Short mmCIF file of C-alpha atoms in Angstrom, two decimals:
data_model
loop_
_atom_site.label_atom_id
_atom_site.label_comp_id
_atom_site.label_asym_id
_atom_site.label_seq_id
_atom_site.Cartn_x
_atom_site.Cartn_y
_atom_site.Cartn_z
CA UNK A 29 89.25 -87.60 -62.00
CA UNK A 30 88.48 -83.90 -61.85
CA UNK A 31 91.40 -81.70 -62.88
CA UNK A 32 92.48 -78.26 -61.71
CA UNK A 33 93.94 -76.37 -64.64
CA UNK A 34 97.06 -74.37 -63.76
CA UNK A 35 98.94 -71.50 -65.33
CA UNK A 36 102.46 -70.63 -64.19
CA UNK A 37 103.48 -66.99 -63.95
CA UNK A 38 107.25 -66.85 -64.35
CA UNK A 39 109.82 -69.07 -66.06
CA UNK A 40 112.63 -69.35 -63.52
CA UNK A 41 114.17 -72.30 -61.71
CA UNK A 42 111.32 -72.99 -59.29
CA UNK A 43 108.70 -72.56 -62.02
CA UNK A 44 110.35 -75.41 -63.92
CA UNK A 45 110.24 -77.63 -60.82
CA UNK A 46 106.52 -76.96 -60.37
CA UNK A 47 105.83 -77.59 -64.06
CA UNK A 48 107.47 -81.01 -63.74
CA UNK A 49 105.47 -81.66 -60.59
CA UNK A 50 102.24 -80.79 -62.41
CA UNK A 51 103.08 -83.24 -65.19
CA UNK A 52 102.70 -86.19 -62.77
CA UNK A 53 99.87 -84.86 -60.58
CA UNK A 54 96.69 -86.92 -60.52
CA UNK A 55 94.21 -84.07 -60.22
CA UNK A 56 95.96 -81.11 -61.83
CA UNK A 57 97.61 -80.14 -65.11
CA UNK A 58 99.54 -77.27 -66.65
CA UNK A 59 97.75 -75.36 -69.40
CA UNK A 60 99.76 -72.16 -69.86
CA UNK A 61 102.90 -70.31 -68.88
CA UNK A 62 103.38 -66.56 -68.84
CA UNK A 63 106.58 -64.59 -69.23
CA UNK A 64 107.57 -61.03 -70.11
CA UNK A 65 108.66 -62.22 -73.56
CA UNK A 66 107.13 -64.77 -75.89
CA UNK A 67 110.57 -66.27 -76.53
CA UNK A 68 111.05 -67.17 -72.86
CA UNK A 69 107.51 -68.46 -72.52
CA UNK A 70 107.92 -70.57 -75.68
CA UNK A 71 111.23 -72.06 -74.51
CA UNK A 72 109.60 -73.02 -71.23
CA UNK A 73 106.44 -74.43 -72.82
CA UNK A 74 108.42 -76.52 -75.32
CA UNK A 75 109.65 -78.71 -72.45
CA UNK A 76 106.11 -79.92 -71.72
CA UNK A 77 103.06 -81.21 -73.56
CA UNK A 78 100.08 -79.03 -74.49
CA UNK A 79 101.27 -75.91 -72.66
CA UNK A 80 100.41 -72.56 -74.21
CA UNK A 81 103.04 -69.78 -73.96
CA UNK A 82 101.72 -66.25 -73.44
CA UNK A 83 103.10 -62.78 -72.76
CA UNK A 84 101.90 -60.95 -69.67
CA UNK A 85 98.99 -61.66 -67.38
CA UNK A 86 95.91 -60.63 -69.38
CA UNK A 87 95.62 -63.76 -71.57
CA UNK A 88 95.76 -65.92 -68.43
CA UNK A 89 93.15 -63.89 -66.56
CA UNK A 90 90.79 -63.93 -69.55
CA UNK A 91 91.04 -67.69 -69.98
CA UNK A 92 88.03 -69.11 -68.12
CA UNK A 93 89.43 -72.64 -68.35
CA UNK A 94 92.34 -71.80 -66.03
CA UNK A 95 91.52 -72.37 -62.37
CA UNK A 96 94.82 -71.71 -60.57
CA UNK A 97 97.77 -69.35 -60.91
CA UNK A 98 101.12 -70.51 -59.58
CA UNK A 99 103.08 -67.30 -58.98
CA UNK A 100 106.84 -67.76 -59.30
CA UNK A 101 107.86 -64.16 -59.91
CA UNK A 102 110.25 -61.98 -57.90
CA UNK A 103 108.90 -61.19 -54.43
CA UNK A 104 108.28 -57.51 -55.14
CA UNK A 105 105.87 -58.40 -57.99
CA UNK A 106 103.85 -61.13 -56.27
CA UNK A 107 101.17 -59.11 -54.51
CA UNK A 108 100.00 -57.18 -57.58
CA UNK A 109 99.80 -60.37 -59.67
CA UNK A 110 98.00 -62.28 -56.94
CA UNK A 111 95.40 -59.56 -56.44
CA UNK A 112 94.65 -59.39 -60.16
CA UNK A 113 94.34 -63.17 -60.26
CA UNK A 114 92.02 -63.26 -57.25
CA UNK A 115 89.82 -60.53 -58.71
CA UNK A 116 89.56 -62.59 -61.91
CA UNK A 117 88.32 -65.56 -59.87
CA UNK A 118 91.55 -67.57 -59.92
CA UNK A 119 92.88 -69.59 -57.01
CA UNK A 120 96.47 -68.73 -56.05
CA UNK A 121 99.43 -70.94 -55.21
CA UNK A 122 102.23 -68.52 -54.41
CA UNK A 123 105.93 -69.14 -53.97
CA UNK A 124 107.65 -67.99 -50.78
CA UNK A 125 108.55 -65.51 -49.44
CA UNK A 126 105.95 -62.77 -49.46
CA UNK A 127 106.83 -59.09 -49.23
CA UNK A 128 105.61 -58.94 -45.63
CA UNK A 129 102.75 -60.13 -43.43
CA UNK A 130 100.63 -57.08 -44.29
CA UNK A 131 100.90 -57.98 -47.98
CA UNK A 132 99.81 -61.55 -47.28
CA UNK A 133 96.91 -60.37 -45.12
CA UNK A 134 95.76 -58.13 -47.98
CA UNK A 135 95.79 -61.10 -50.36
CA UNK A 136 93.96 -63.33 -47.87
CA UNK A 137 91.27 -60.70 -47.33
CA UNK A 138 90.78 -60.30 -51.08
CA UNK A 139 90.61 -64.09 -51.54
CA UNK A 140 87.84 -64.28 -48.94
CA UNK A 141 85.97 -61.50 -50.70
CA UNK A 142 86.10 -63.27 -54.08
CA UNK A 143 85.65 -66.74 -52.55
CA UNK A 144 88.84 -68.23 -53.94
CA UNK A 145 91.70 -70.04 -52.19
CA UNK A 146 95.29 -68.97 -51.70
CA UNK A 147 98.10 -71.11 -50.31
CA UNK A 148 101.85 -70.66 -49.97
CA UNK A 149 103.98 -73.16 -51.90
CA UNK A 150 106.11 -74.66 -49.10
CA UNK A 151 106.75 -78.20 -50.30
CA UNK A 152 107.95 -80.07 -47.21
CA UNK A 153 104.74 -79.31 -45.32
CA UNK A 154 102.96 -81.85 -47.53
CA UNK A 155 105.54 -84.66 -47.31
CA UNK A 156 104.57 -87.91 -45.49
CA UNK A 157 107.40 -87.38 -42.98
CA UNK A 158 106.01 -84.01 -41.92
CA UNK A 159 102.48 -85.38 -41.73
CA UNK A 160 103.60 -88.41 -39.69
CA UNK A 161 105.56 -86.32 -37.20
CA UNK A 162 102.67 -83.91 -36.71
CA UNK A 163 100.23 -86.75 -36.20
CA UNK A 164 102.43 -88.39 -33.54
CA UNK A 165 104.25 -85.36 -32.11
CA UNK A 166 102.81 -85.64 -28.61
CA UNK A 167 103.76 -89.33 -28.32
CA UNK A 168 107.22 -88.73 -29.79
CA UNK A 169 108.47 -85.74 -27.80
CA UNK A 170 105.69 -84.58 -25.52
CA UNK A 171 105.58 -80.81 -25.21
CA UNK A 172 108.16 -79.29 -27.62
CA UNK A 173 110.72 -77.09 -25.86
CA UNK A 174 113.42 -76.11 -28.35
CA UNK A 175 114.20 -76.37 -32.05
CA UNK A 176 117.47 -75.99 -33.96
CA UNK A 177 117.48 -75.77 -37.75
CA UNK A 178 120.11 -75.04 -40.38
CA UNK A 179 119.25 -74.13 -43.96
CA UNK A 180 122.23 -73.63 -46.26
CA UNK A 181 122.12 -73.81 -50.04
CA UNK A 182 125.29 -72.71 -51.88
CA UNK A 183 124.92 -69.63 -54.06
CA UNK A 184 127.80 -67.41 -55.19
CA UNK A 185 126.33 -66.19 -58.49
CA UNK A 186 126.05 -62.41 -58.20
CA UNK A 187 123.76 -62.40 -61.25
CA UNK A 188 121.25 -64.56 -59.39
CA UNK A 189 117.99 -62.79 -58.55
CA UNK A 190 118.65 -63.29 -54.82
CA UNK A 191 121.46 -60.74 -55.08
CA UNK A 192 119.13 -58.13 -56.63
CA UNK A 193 117.69 -55.85 -53.93
CA UNK A 194 115.06 -54.39 -56.25
CA UNK A 195 113.52 -57.82 -56.84
CA UNK A 196 114.48 -59.79 -53.70
CA UNK A 197 115.13 -57.29 -50.91
CA UNK A 198 115.92 -59.74 -48.09
CA UNK A 199 118.48 -62.13 -49.61
CA UNK A 200 118.90 -65.36 -47.70
CA UNK A 201 116.32 -64.24 -45.12
CA UNK A 202 113.45 -64.63 -47.56
CA UNK A 203 114.94 -67.51 -49.47
CA UNK A 204 116.22 -69.88 -46.76
CA UNK A 205 115.30 -68.54 -43.33
CA UNK A 206 111.69 -69.10 -44.41
CA UNK A 207 112.24 -72.85 -43.94
CA UNK A 208 113.50 -72.40 -40.39
CA UNK A 209 110.54 -70.18 -39.52
CA UNK A 210 108.08 -72.61 -41.11
CA UNK A 211 109.65 -75.42 -39.08
CA UNK A 212 108.87 -73.39 -35.94
CA UNK A 213 105.20 -73.13 -36.88
CA UNK A 214 105.08 -76.75 -38.05
CA UNK A 215 106.87 -78.53 -35.19
CA UNK A 216 107.69 -76.26 -32.25
CA UNK A 217 104.21 -74.69 -32.30
CA UNK A 218 104.85 -71.94 -29.71
CA UNK A 219 101.76 -70.96 -27.75
CA UNK A 220 102.95 -67.49 -26.77
CA UNK A 221 104.23 -64.39 -28.52
CA UNK A 222 107.86 -63.77 -29.42
CA UNK A 223 109.69 -62.52 -26.35
CA UNK A 224 113.32 -62.23 -27.46
CA UNK A 225 115.11 -62.10 -30.79
CA UNK A 226 118.84 -61.97 -31.49
CA UNK A 227 120.18 -61.90 -35.06
CA UNK A 228 123.61 -61.96 -36.70
CA UNK A 229 124.05 -61.30 -40.43
CA UNK A 230 126.86 -61.52 -42.96
CA UNK A 231 126.59 -59.49 -46.16
CA UNK A 232 128.16 -59.90 -49.56
CA UNK A 233 130.77 -57.19 -49.96
CA UNK A 234 129.97 -56.43 -53.59
CA UNK A 235 126.16 -56.30 -53.41
CA UNK A 236 125.42 -55.88 -49.67
CA UNK A 237 123.05 -58.85 -49.93
CA UNK A 238 122.48 -60.87 -46.76
CA UNK A 239 124.27 -64.14 -47.49
CA UNK A 240 124.24 -65.62 -43.99
CA UNK A 241 121.81 -65.12 -41.12
CA UNK A 242 121.88 -66.77 -37.71
CA UNK A 243 119.62 -66.12 -34.78
CA UNK A 244 117.81 -67.10 -31.63
CA UNK A 245 114.24 -66.44 -30.57
CA UNK A 246 112.24 -67.22 -27.45
CA UNK A 247 108.53 -67.09 -26.72
CA UNK A 248 106.49 -66.02 -23.71
CA UNK A 249 105.23 -69.62 -23.42
CA UNK A 250 108.80 -70.88 -22.89
CA UNK A 251 109.77 -72.36 -26.28
CA UNK A 252 113.08 -71.40 -27.89
CA UNK A 253 114.55 -71.76 -31.38
CA UNK A 254 117.99 -71.20 -32.87
CA UNK A 255 118.55 -71.09 -36.61
CA UNK A 256 121.47 -70.80 -39.01
CA UNK A 257 120.85 -70.08 -42.70
CA UNK A 258 122.70 -68.85 -45.75
CA UNK A 259 124.34 -69.21 -49.15
CA UNK A 260 127.86 -69.69 -47.76
CA UNK A 261 128.21 -73.44 -47.12
CA UNK A 262 129.47 -75.30 -50.19
CA UNK A 263 128.03 -78.65 -49.08
CA UNK A 264 124.62 -77.29 -48.17
CA UNK A 265 122.88 -78.21 -44.93
CA UNK A 266 119.30 -78.61 -43.76
CA UNK A 267 119.61 -80.06 -40.28
CA UNK A 268 116.83 -80.29 -37.72
CA UNK A 269 116.76 -81.10 -34.02
CA UNK A 270 113.59 -80.85 -31.92
CA UNK A 271 113.70 -81.42 -28.16
CA UNK A 272 110.59 -82.00 -26.06
CA UNK A 273 109.89 -82.98 -22.48
CA UNK A 274 109.63 -86.68 -23.38
CA UNK A 275 111.99 -87.16 -26.34
CA UNK A 276 113.83 -85.69 -29.30
CA UNK A 277 113.69 -85.82 -33.10
CA UNK A 278 116.49 -85.19 -35.57
CA UNK A 279 116.60 -85.07 -39.38
CA UNK A 280 119.08 -84.39 -42.14
CA UNK A 281 117.67 -82.37 -45.04
CA UNK A 282 114.33 -81.78 -43.32
CA UNK A 283 112.93 -79.88 -46.32
CA UNK A 284 113.84 -82.52 -48.93
CA UNK A 285 113.04 -86.11 -49.83
CA UNK A 286 116.24 -88.08 -50.47
CA UNK A 287 114.60 -90.32 -53.06
CA UNK A 288 112.66 -87.76 -55.05
CA UNK A 289 113.39 -84.03 -54.89
CA UNK A 290 115.27 -81.59 -57.09
CA UNK A 291 118.55 -81.86 -55.10
CA UNK A 292 118.31 -85.64 -54.61
CA UNK A 293 117.49 -88.69 -56.72
CA UNK A 294 118.77 -91.65 -54.71
CA UNK A 295 117.81 -94.98 -53.17
CA UNK A 296 118.34 -93.67 -49.64
CA UNK A 297 115.27 -93.77 -47.41
CA UNK A 298 113.89 -90.47 -46.19
CA UNK A 299 113.79 -90.69 -42.40
CA UNK A 300 113.89 -89.12 -39.02
CA UNK A 301 115.54 -90.33 -35.80
CA UNK A 302 113.58 -90.49 -32.56
CA UNK A 303 115.12 -90.83 -29.11
CA UNK A 304 113.06 -91.43 -25.97
CA UNK A 305 116.04 -92.24 -23.73
CA UNK A 306 119.75 -91.45 -23.53
CA UNK A 307 120.95 -93.89 -26.17
CA UNK A 308 123.39 -94.46 -29.03
CA UNK A 309 122.34 -93.92 -32.65
CA UNK A 310 122.11 -97.64 -33.42
CA UNK A 311 119.59 -98.06 -30.62
CA UNK A 312 117.49 -95.07 -31.62
CA UNK A 313 114.18 -95.40 -33.43
CA UNK A 314 114.70 -94.71 -37.13
CA UNK A 315 111.37 -93.94 -38.81
CA UNK A 316 111.24 -94.32 -42.62
CA UNK A 317 108.89 -91.94 -44.46
CA UNK A 318 109.35 -92.30 -48.22
CA UNK A 319 106.96 -90.61 -50.62
CA UNK A 320 105.73 -92.03 -53.91
CA UNK A 321 105.86 -88.56 -55.50
CA UNK A 322 107.88 -85.38 -54.96
CA UNK A 323 106.62 -83.16 -52.15
CA UNK A 324 105.80 -80.42 -54.65
CA UNK A 325 103.46 -82.78 -56.50
CA UNK A 326 101.80 -83.79 -53.24
CA UNK A 327 101.38 -80.09 -52.47
CA UNK A 328 99.70 -79.48 -55.84
CA UNK A 329 97.40 -82.47 -55.37
CA UNK A 330 96.49 -81.32 -51.85
CA UNK A 331 95.74 -77.78 -52.99
CA UNK A 332 93.65 -79.06 -55.89
CA UNK A 333 91.70 -81.33 -53.56
CA UNK A 334 90.98 -78.44 -51.19
CA UNK A 335 89.70 -76.40 -54.15
CA UNK A 336 87.55 -79.22 -55.51
CA UNK A 337 86.03 -80.02 -52.09
CA UNK A 338 85.73 -76.39 -50.97
CA UNK A 339 87.59 -77.32 -47.78
CA UNK A 340 88.14 -73.94 -46.18
CA UNK A 341 88.77 -75.43 -42.72
CA UNK A 342 92.07 -77.04 -43.74
CA UNK A 343 92.91 -74.13 -46.05
CA UNK A 344 92.67 -71.69 -43.15
CA UNK A 345 95.22 -73.78 -41.23
CA UNK A 346 97.73 -73.50 -44.08
CA UNK A 347 97.05 -69.77 -44.34
CA UNK A 348 97.53 -69.30 -40.59
CA UNK A 349 100.89 -71.10 -40.72
CA UNK A 350 102.04 -69.03 -43.70
CA UNK A 351 101.05 -65.80 -41.99
CA UNK A 352 102.83 -66.80 -38.78
CA UNK A 353 105.94 -67.77 -40.75
CA UNK A 354 105.98 -64.45 -42.58
CA UNK A 355 105.42 -62.58 -39.31
CA UNK A 356 108.56 -64.19 -37.88
CA UNK A 357 110.49 -63.16 -41.00
CA UNK A 358 109.18 -59.60 -40.64
CA UNK A 359 110.42 -59.46 -37.04
CA UNK A 360 113.87 -60.64 -38.11
CA UNK A 361 113.96 -58.12 -40.98
CA UNK A 362 113.01 -55.29 -38.62
CA UNK A 363 115.78 -56.39 -36.27
CA UNK A 364 118.28 -56.45 -39.16
CA UNK A 365 117.28 -52.95 -40.30
CA UNK A 366 117.37 -51.57 -36.75
CA UNK A 367 120.81 -53.06 -36.13
CA UNK A 368 122.05 -51.69 -39.43
CA UNK A 369 120.94 -48.14 -38.61
CA UNK A 370 122.12 -47.94 -34.99
#
């Protein structure tokens, strides 16, 4: 089978998850990892087979064998790295969030110019559960009307990069609210423009980082969404409830597979609950959607397939969803800044 050869830029937590995902991908492999120091790159590379550690970006860009850069750097550094990679003819898989929609549009335009592909690295989009719901959404709920999501992941470490405004300016907004916004594009699929937006934030007293963000948005086409995200819930939470004209869907941990993801390794089936009538949980339709590989591996395999088959039609759909997601984040950020200054 043809292989896409990857290099990872960055050696943090998510980079390690993607490296593990690459190690079991059918059509992709990891060739190199780049860090600011050789020591960090070497420590990372030593965990895997046949991975070359390098310092900086130049050795990666000059290596003609490398097809794809996975960018797992702080948000403020992503655009510059991506543009250099694109101009060197590399395809780009880039971790969320982006700096803003204008930054993403600049990268997309450059990718078109150099005829390479760029995709955001949102894992759950590629999971069988997401694909199944999207395929059957009309039969399950009819026209979607409203969506509630919660995305909490505990984080109290003030030394964590998410508390550093120079590297990650938006705190939980970029880190966790992204999932709620992507769920809007993935499931609610509003047809109109945003009509109303209300936002509440809580900030860490020591760093002024946004550690909790809740909000509500409505659209000119009638859809509504409420969302609750943050670092402040010890148990974590990723709840999902979609209501349509003809039914409803609910999920626990909508962004994770219970059997095979970095927070979970269990024997519990990954599922969603569908209701078409007013009924008790035991009489609801429980749909099982287990995956044979982690969602991040499925994402890598999908991206590699799109590259190998030159499938720009499907790639443009992913790019549209990423741009819409980032546009929603931008609107929330503007609302936060406006509220802060008035």
